CSV table of C-alpha atoms and ligand atoms in Angstrom, one decimal:
chain,number,residue,atom,x,y,z
T,737,MET,CA,21.9,-1.1,6.4
T,738,SER,CA,20.5,-0.2,3.1
T,739,LYS,CA,17.9,2.6,2.8
T,740,ILE,CA,14.3,1.4,3.1
T,741,ARG,CA,12.1,2.9,0.3
T,742,LEU,CA,9.0,4.8,1.4
T,743,GLY,CA,5.7,4.3,-0.6
T,744,VAL,CA,3.1,6.7,0.5
T,745,ASN,CA,-0.5,5.5,0.3
T,746,ILE,CA,-2.8,8.4,-0.5
T,747,ASP,CA,-6.1,6.5,-0.5
T,748,HIS,CA,-7.4,8.4,2.5
T,749,VAL,CA,-7.1,11.8,0.8
T,750,ALA,CA,-9.8,10.4,-1.5
T,751,THR,CA,-11.8,9.1,1.5
T,752,ILE,CA,-12.1,12.6,2.8
T,753,ARG,CA,-13.0,14.0,-0.6
T,754,ASN,CA,-15.7,11.4,-1.2
T,755,ALA,CA,-17.2,12.0,2.2
T,756,ARG,CA,-18.5,15.3,0.9
T,757,GLY,CA,-18.8,14.6,-2.8
T,758,GLU,CA,-16.6,17.7,-3.4
T,759,LYS,CA,-13.5,17.9,-5.6
T,760,TYR,CA,-11.2,18.5,-2.7
T,761,PRO,CA,-8.9,17.3,-1.3
T,762,GLU,CA,-7.5,16.1,-4.6
T,763,PRO,CA,-5.5,12.9,-4.5
T,764,VAL,CA,-3.4,14.1,-7.4
T,765,LYS,CA,-2.4,17.2,-5.3
T,766,ALA,CA,-1.4,14.9,-2.5
T,767,ALA,CA,0.6,12.7,-5.0
T,768,LEU,CA,2.5,15.8,-6.2
T,769,LEU,CA,3.3,16.9,-2.7
T,770,THR,CA,4.4,13.4,-1.8
T,771,GLN,CA,6.7,13.4,-4.8
T,772,LYS,CA,8.1,16.8,-3.8
T,773,CYS,CA,8.8,15.5,-0.3
T,774,GLY,CA,11.0,12.8,-1.6
T,775,ALA,CA,8.9,9.7,-1.2
T,776,ASP,CA,10.0,6.8,-3.4
T,777,SER,CA,6.6,5.8,-4.8
T,778,ILE,CA,2.9,6.6,-4.6
T,779,THR,CA,0.5,3.8,-3.6
T,780,ILE,CA,-3.1,3.8,-4.5
T,781,HIS,CA,-5.7,1.1,-4.0
T,782,LEU,CA,-8.4,1.1,-6.7
T,783,ARG,CA,-11.1,-0.9,-4.8
T,784,GLU,CA,-13.8,-2.7,-6.7
T,785,ASP,CA,-16.4,-0.5,-4.9
T,786,ARG,CA,-14.3,2.7,-5.6
T,787,ARG,CA,-14.8,3.8,-2.0
T,788,HIS,CA,-11.7,6.0,-2.2
T,789,ILE,CA,-9.5,6.1,-5.3
T,790,ARG,CA,-11.4,6.3,-8.6
T,791,GLU,CA,-10.2,5.5,-12.1
T,792,ILE,CA,-10.0,9.2,-12.9
T,793,ASP,CA,-7.5,9.6,-10.0
T,794,LEU,CA,-5.3,6.9,-11.3
T,795,LYS,CA,-5.4,8.5,-14.8
T,796,LEU,CA,-4.5,11.9,-13.4
T,797,ILE,CA,-1.8,10.6,-11.1
T,798,LYS,CA,-0.3,8.5,-13.9
T,799,LYS,CA,-0.2,11.6,-16.1
T,800,LYS,CA,1.4,14.0,-13.5
T,801,ILE,CA,3.7,11.9,-11.4
T,802,LYS,CA,7.2,10.9,-12.3
T,803,ILE,CA,8.0,8.6,-9.3
T,804,PRO,CA,6.8,5.0,-9.5
T,805,ILE,CA,3.1,4.3,-9.0
T,806,ASN,CA,2.2,1.3,-7.0
T,807,LEU,CA,-1.3,0.2,-7.9
T,808,GLU,CA,-3.0,-2.1,-5.4
T,809,ILE,CA,-5.7,-4.3,-7.0
T,810,ALA,CA,-7.8,-7.3,-6.3
T,811,ALA,CA,-7.2,-10.4,-8.5
T,812,THR,CA,-10.0,-9.9,-11.0
T,813,ASN,CA,-10.2,-9.5,-14.7
T,814,GLU,CA,-11.6,-6.0,-14.4
T,815,MET,CA,-8.7,-4.8,-12.2
T,816,VAL,CA,-6.0,-6.5,-14.2
T,817,ASN,CA,-7.4,-4.9,-17.4
T,818,ILE,CA,-7.3,-1.5,-15.7
T,819,ALA,CA,-3.7,-2.0,-14.7
T,820,LEU,CA,-2.8,-3.1,-18.2
T,821,LYS,CA,-4.5,0.1,-19.5
T,822,TYR,CA,-2.7,2.5,-17.3
T,823,LEU,CA,0.6,0.6,-16.9
T,824,PRO,CA,1.6,1.6,-13.4
T,825,ASN,CA,5.2,0.8,-12.5
T,826,PHE,CA,4.2,-1.6,-9.8
T,827,VAL,CA,1.1,-3.7,-9.0
T,828,CYS,CA,0.4,-5.2,-5.6
T,829,ILE,CA,-2.3,-7.8,-5.7
T,830,VAL,CA,-4.4,-7.7,-2.5
T,831,PRO,CA,-7.4,-9.6,-1.2
T,832,GLU,CA,-10.6,-7.6,-1.1
T,833,LYS,CA,-13.9,-8.1,0.8
T,834,ARG,CA,-16.7,-5.7,0.3
T,835,LYS,CA,-17.6,-5.4,3.9
T,836,GLU,CA,-14.1,-5.0,5.4
T,837,LEU,CA,-13.1,-1.5,6.7
T,838,THR,CA,-9.6,-2.1,5.3
T,839,THR,CA,-7.5,-5.0,3.8
T,840,GLU,CA,-8.0,-7.4,6.7
T,841,GLY,CA,-5.3,-10.0,5.9
T,842,GLY,CA,-3.1,-11.4,3.2
T,843,LEU,CA,-4.0,-13.2,0.0
T,844,ASN,CA,-5.1,-16.9,0.1
T,845,LEU,CA,-2.6,-18.2,-2.4
T,846,ASN,CA,-4.4,-21.6,-2.6
T,847,TYR,CA,-7.5,-20.1,-4.0
T,848,ASN,CA,-7.6,-19.6,-7.8
T,849,SER,CA,-3.8,-19.9,-8.0
T,850,GLY,CA,-4.0,-20.7,-11.7
T,851,LEU,CA,-5.8,-17.4,-12.4
T,852,LEU,CA,-3.3,-15.6,-10.1
T,853,LYS,CA,-0.4,-17.0,-12.1
T,854,LYS,CA,-2.0,-15.9,-15.3
T,855,PHE,CA,-2.5,-12.3,-14.0
T,856,ILE,CA,1.0,-12.1,-12.7
T,857,TYR,CA,2.3,-13.3,-16.1
T,858,LYS,CA,0.2,-10.8,-18.0
T,859,LEU,CA,1.4,-7.9,-15.8
T,860,LYS,CA,5.0,-8.8,-15.9
T,861,LYS,CA,4.9,-9.1,-19.6
T,862,LYS,CA,4.2,-5.4,-19.6
T,863,ASN,CA,7.2,-4.8,-17.4
T,864,ILE,CA,5.1,-4.1,-14.3
T,865,ARG,CA,6.7,-5.2,-11.1
T,866,VAL,CA,4.3,-7.5,-9.3
T,867,SER,CA,4.0,-8.0,-5.6
T,868,LEU,CA,1.7,-10.2,-3.6
T,869,PHE,CA,0.3,-9.0,-0.3
T,870,ILE,CA,0.6,-12.0,2.1
T,871,GLU,CA,0.6,-13.0,5.7
T,872,PRO,CA,4.2,-13.5,6.8
T,873,ASN,CA,4.9,-17.3,6.7
T,874,ILE,CA,7.3,-19.5,4.8
T,875,ASN,CA,4.6,-21.4,2.9
T,876,ASN,CA,3.3,-18.1,1.4
T,877,ILE,CA,6.8,-17.2,0.3
T,878,SER,CA,7.4,-20.5,-1.6
T,879,LYS,CA,4.0,-20.2,-3.2
T,880,SER,CA,4.6,-16.5,-4.3
T,881,LYS,CA,7.8,-17.6,-5.9
T,882,ASN,CA,6.1,-20.4,-7.7
T,883,LEU,CA,3.4,-18.1,-9.0
T,884,GLY,CA,6.0,-15.9,-10.5
T,885,ALA,CA,5.8,-12.8,-8.3
T,886,ASP,CA,8.8,-10.3,-8.2
T,887,CYS,CA,8.1,-9.2,-4.6
T,888,VAL,CA,6.0,-10.0,-1.6
T,889,GLU,CA,4.5,-7.4,0.7
T,890,LEU,CA,4.2,-8.7,4.3
T,891,HIS,CA,0.9,-7.8,6.0
T,892,THR,CA,2.0,-6.0,9.2
T,893,GLY,CA,-1.5,-5.5,10.6
T,894,LYS,CA,-1.2,-8.0,13.5
T,895,PHE,CA,2.3,-6.8,14.4
T,896,CYS,CA,1.2,-3.2,14.5
T,897,SER,CA,-1.9,-3.9,16.5
T,898,LEU,CA,0.3,-5.6,19.2
T,899,VAL,CA,2.6,-2.6,19.2
T,900,ASN,CA,-0.4,-0.2,19.5
T,901,LYS,CA,-1.7,-2.2,22.4
T,902,ASN,CA,1.7,-2.3,24.1
T,903,LYS,CA,1.6,-6.1,23.9
T,904,ASN,CA,4.4,-8.6,23.3
T,905,TYR,CA,5.2,-8.7,19.6
T,906,LYS,CA,8.3,-10.9,19.8
T,907,ILE,CA,6.8,-14.0,18.2
T,908,ILE,CA,5.4,-12.1,15.2
T,909,ILE,CA,8.6,-10.1,14.7
T,910,LYS,CA,10.5,-13.3,14.7
T,911,LYS,CA,8.2,-14.7,12.1
T,912,ILE,CA,8.5,-11.6,9.9
T,913,THR,CA,12.3,-11.8,10.2
T,914,GLU,CA,12.5,-15.5,9.3
T,915,THR,CA,10.0,-15.0,6.4
T,916,SER,CA,12.0,-12.0,5.0
T,917,LYS,CA,15.2,-13.9,5.2
T,918,PHE,CA,13.8,-16.9,3.3
T,919,ALA,CA,12.1,-14.6,0.7
T,920,LYS,CA,15.4,-12.8,0.0
T,921,LYS,CA,17.2,-16.2,-0.3
T,922,ILE,CA,14.9,-17.4,-3.0
T,923,GLY,CA,15.0,-14.2,-4.9
T,924,LEU,CA,11.9,-12.3,-3.8
T,925,GLU,CA,12.1,-8.6,-2.8
T,926,VAL,CA,10.4,-8.0,0.6
T,927,HIS,CA,8.1,-5.1,1.3
T,928,ALA,CA,5.9,-4.4,4.4
T,929,GLY,CA,2.8,-2.5,5.1
T,930,HIS,CA,-0.5,-2.1,6.9
T,931,GLY,CA,-1.1,-0.2,10.1
T,932,LEU,CA,2.4,1.2,10.4
T,933,THR,CA,2.9,4.1,12.8
T,934,TYR,CA,6.1,5.9,13.8
T,935,LYS,CA,6.5,3.4,16.7
T,936,SER,CA,6.0,0.2,14.7
T,937,ALA,CA,8.0,1.5,11.7
T,938,LYS,CA,10.9,2.2,14.1
T,939,ILE,CA,10.8,-1.4,15.3
T,940,LEU,CA,10.3,-3.0,11.9
T,941,LYS,CA,13.1,-1.1,10.1
T,942,LYS,CA,15.5,-3.2,12.2
T,943,VAL,CA,14.3,-6.3,10.4
T,944,LYS,CA,16.9,-7.2,7.8
T,945,ASN,CA,15.9,-7.7,4.1
T,946,ILE,CA,12.8,-5.4,4.1
T,947,LYS,CA,13.3,-3.0,1.2
T,948,GLU,CA,10.1,-1.0,1.1
T,949,PHE,CA,7.4,0.3,3.5
T,950,ASN,CA,3.9,1.3,2.3
T,951,ILE,CA,2.3,3.6,4.7
T,952,GLY,CA,-1.1,5.4,4.5
T,953,HIS,CA,-3.7,5.7,7.2
T,954,PHE,CA,-1.4,6.8,10.0
T,955,LEU,CA,0.6,9.1,7.8
T,956,ILE,CA,-2.4,10.9,6.5
T,957,SER,CA,-3.9,11.0,10.0
T,958,ASP,CA,-0.8,12.6,11.5
T,959,SER,CA,-0.6,15.2,8.8
T,960,ILE,CA,-3.8,16.7,10.4
T,961,PHE,CA,-1.9,17.5,13.5
T,962,ILE,CA,1.2,18.7,11.7
T,963,GLY,CA,-0.9,20.9,9.4
T,964,LEU,CA,-4.0,21.9,11.4
T,965,LYS,CA,-2.4,24.9,13.1
T,966,LYS,CA,-1.4,26.5,9.8
T,967,SER,CA,-4.9,26.0,8.4
T,968,ILE,CA,-6.6,27.6,11.4
T,969,LEU,CA,-4.2,30.5,11.4
T,970,LYS,CA,-4.9,31.0,7.7
T,971,PHE,CA,-8.7,31.1,8.3
T,972,LYS,CA,-8.3,33.5,11.2
T,973,LYS,CA,-6.4,35.9,9.0
T,974,ILE,CA,-9.1,35.7,6.3
T,975,ILE,CA,-12.1,36.3,8.6
T,976,ARG,CA,-10.7,38.8,11.2
Y,346,PXP,N1,0.0,-2.1,1.8
Y,346,PXP,C1,-1.1,-2.7,1.4
Y,346,PXP,C2,-1.0,-3.8,0.4
Y,346,PXP,C3,-2.4,-2.2,1.7
Y,346,PXP,O1,-3.5,-2.8,1.2
Y,346,PXP,C4,-2.5,-1.1,2.5
Y,346,PXP,C5,-3.8,-0.5,2.9
Y,346,PXP,O2,-4.5,-0.2,1.7
Y,346,PXP,C6,-1.3,-0.5,3.0
Y,346,PXP,C7,-0.1,-1.0,2.6
Y,346,PXP,C8,-1.3,0.8,3.8
Y,346,PXP,O3,-1.9,0.5,5.1
Y,346,PXP,P1,-2.2,1.7,6.1
Y,346,PXP,O4,-3.1,2.6,5.4
Y,346,PXP,O5,-2.8,1.0,7.3
Y,346,PXP,O6,-0.9,2.3,6.4
């Protein structure tokens, strides 16, 4: 089995920073640590409302990081122009709704497909690897290929939610497996992401043909429990 690449999504470092309006924790510091730990890429989602990552973060990360940067963006002129300005190695086009807590589903490839095709063409012309974040089904794979994407990222939210609730996930994992197989057959690289935890990643890594995982929320959350002890001990030393 070939090694699955790990893309670490550091958006939620920025979420914590923004909650207080302070400069810390700095996403660029998290990106440097991620790189040091051997991750294969850094994923950041520059949302239209800038609720976590900001353009300055993208600029700093681009300046300091040597591993590939995977920029997630909505399919808008503004976002594509930002991508063309900073030239990340990878772009993943995602759907975006203002009121959602997180990216709730995959792209609707029937909507504005002409514009999507134009954006993909523009990005690829600058040697940016383009991926489309989609729900796992065969129809979406064929459409992604026709639009000119290099890769697809399968939205694993529904699968992960079933795993978290200890419910039967057989049907959805079968769908992910079949979709991945078809995507590979027609020349699309397959990635997966959204909601992954240790448990769901362990199950999903057995699906053939998935080359890359993008993991954020759980990974940043769990780092609290891996690191909190050290921070408390450091504070105790300072104040006692
Ligand atoms: N992949 C894509 C395309 C995403 O939009 C997100 C969430 O921003 C992720 C992966 C990471 O999801 P999570 O933070 O739930 O691990």
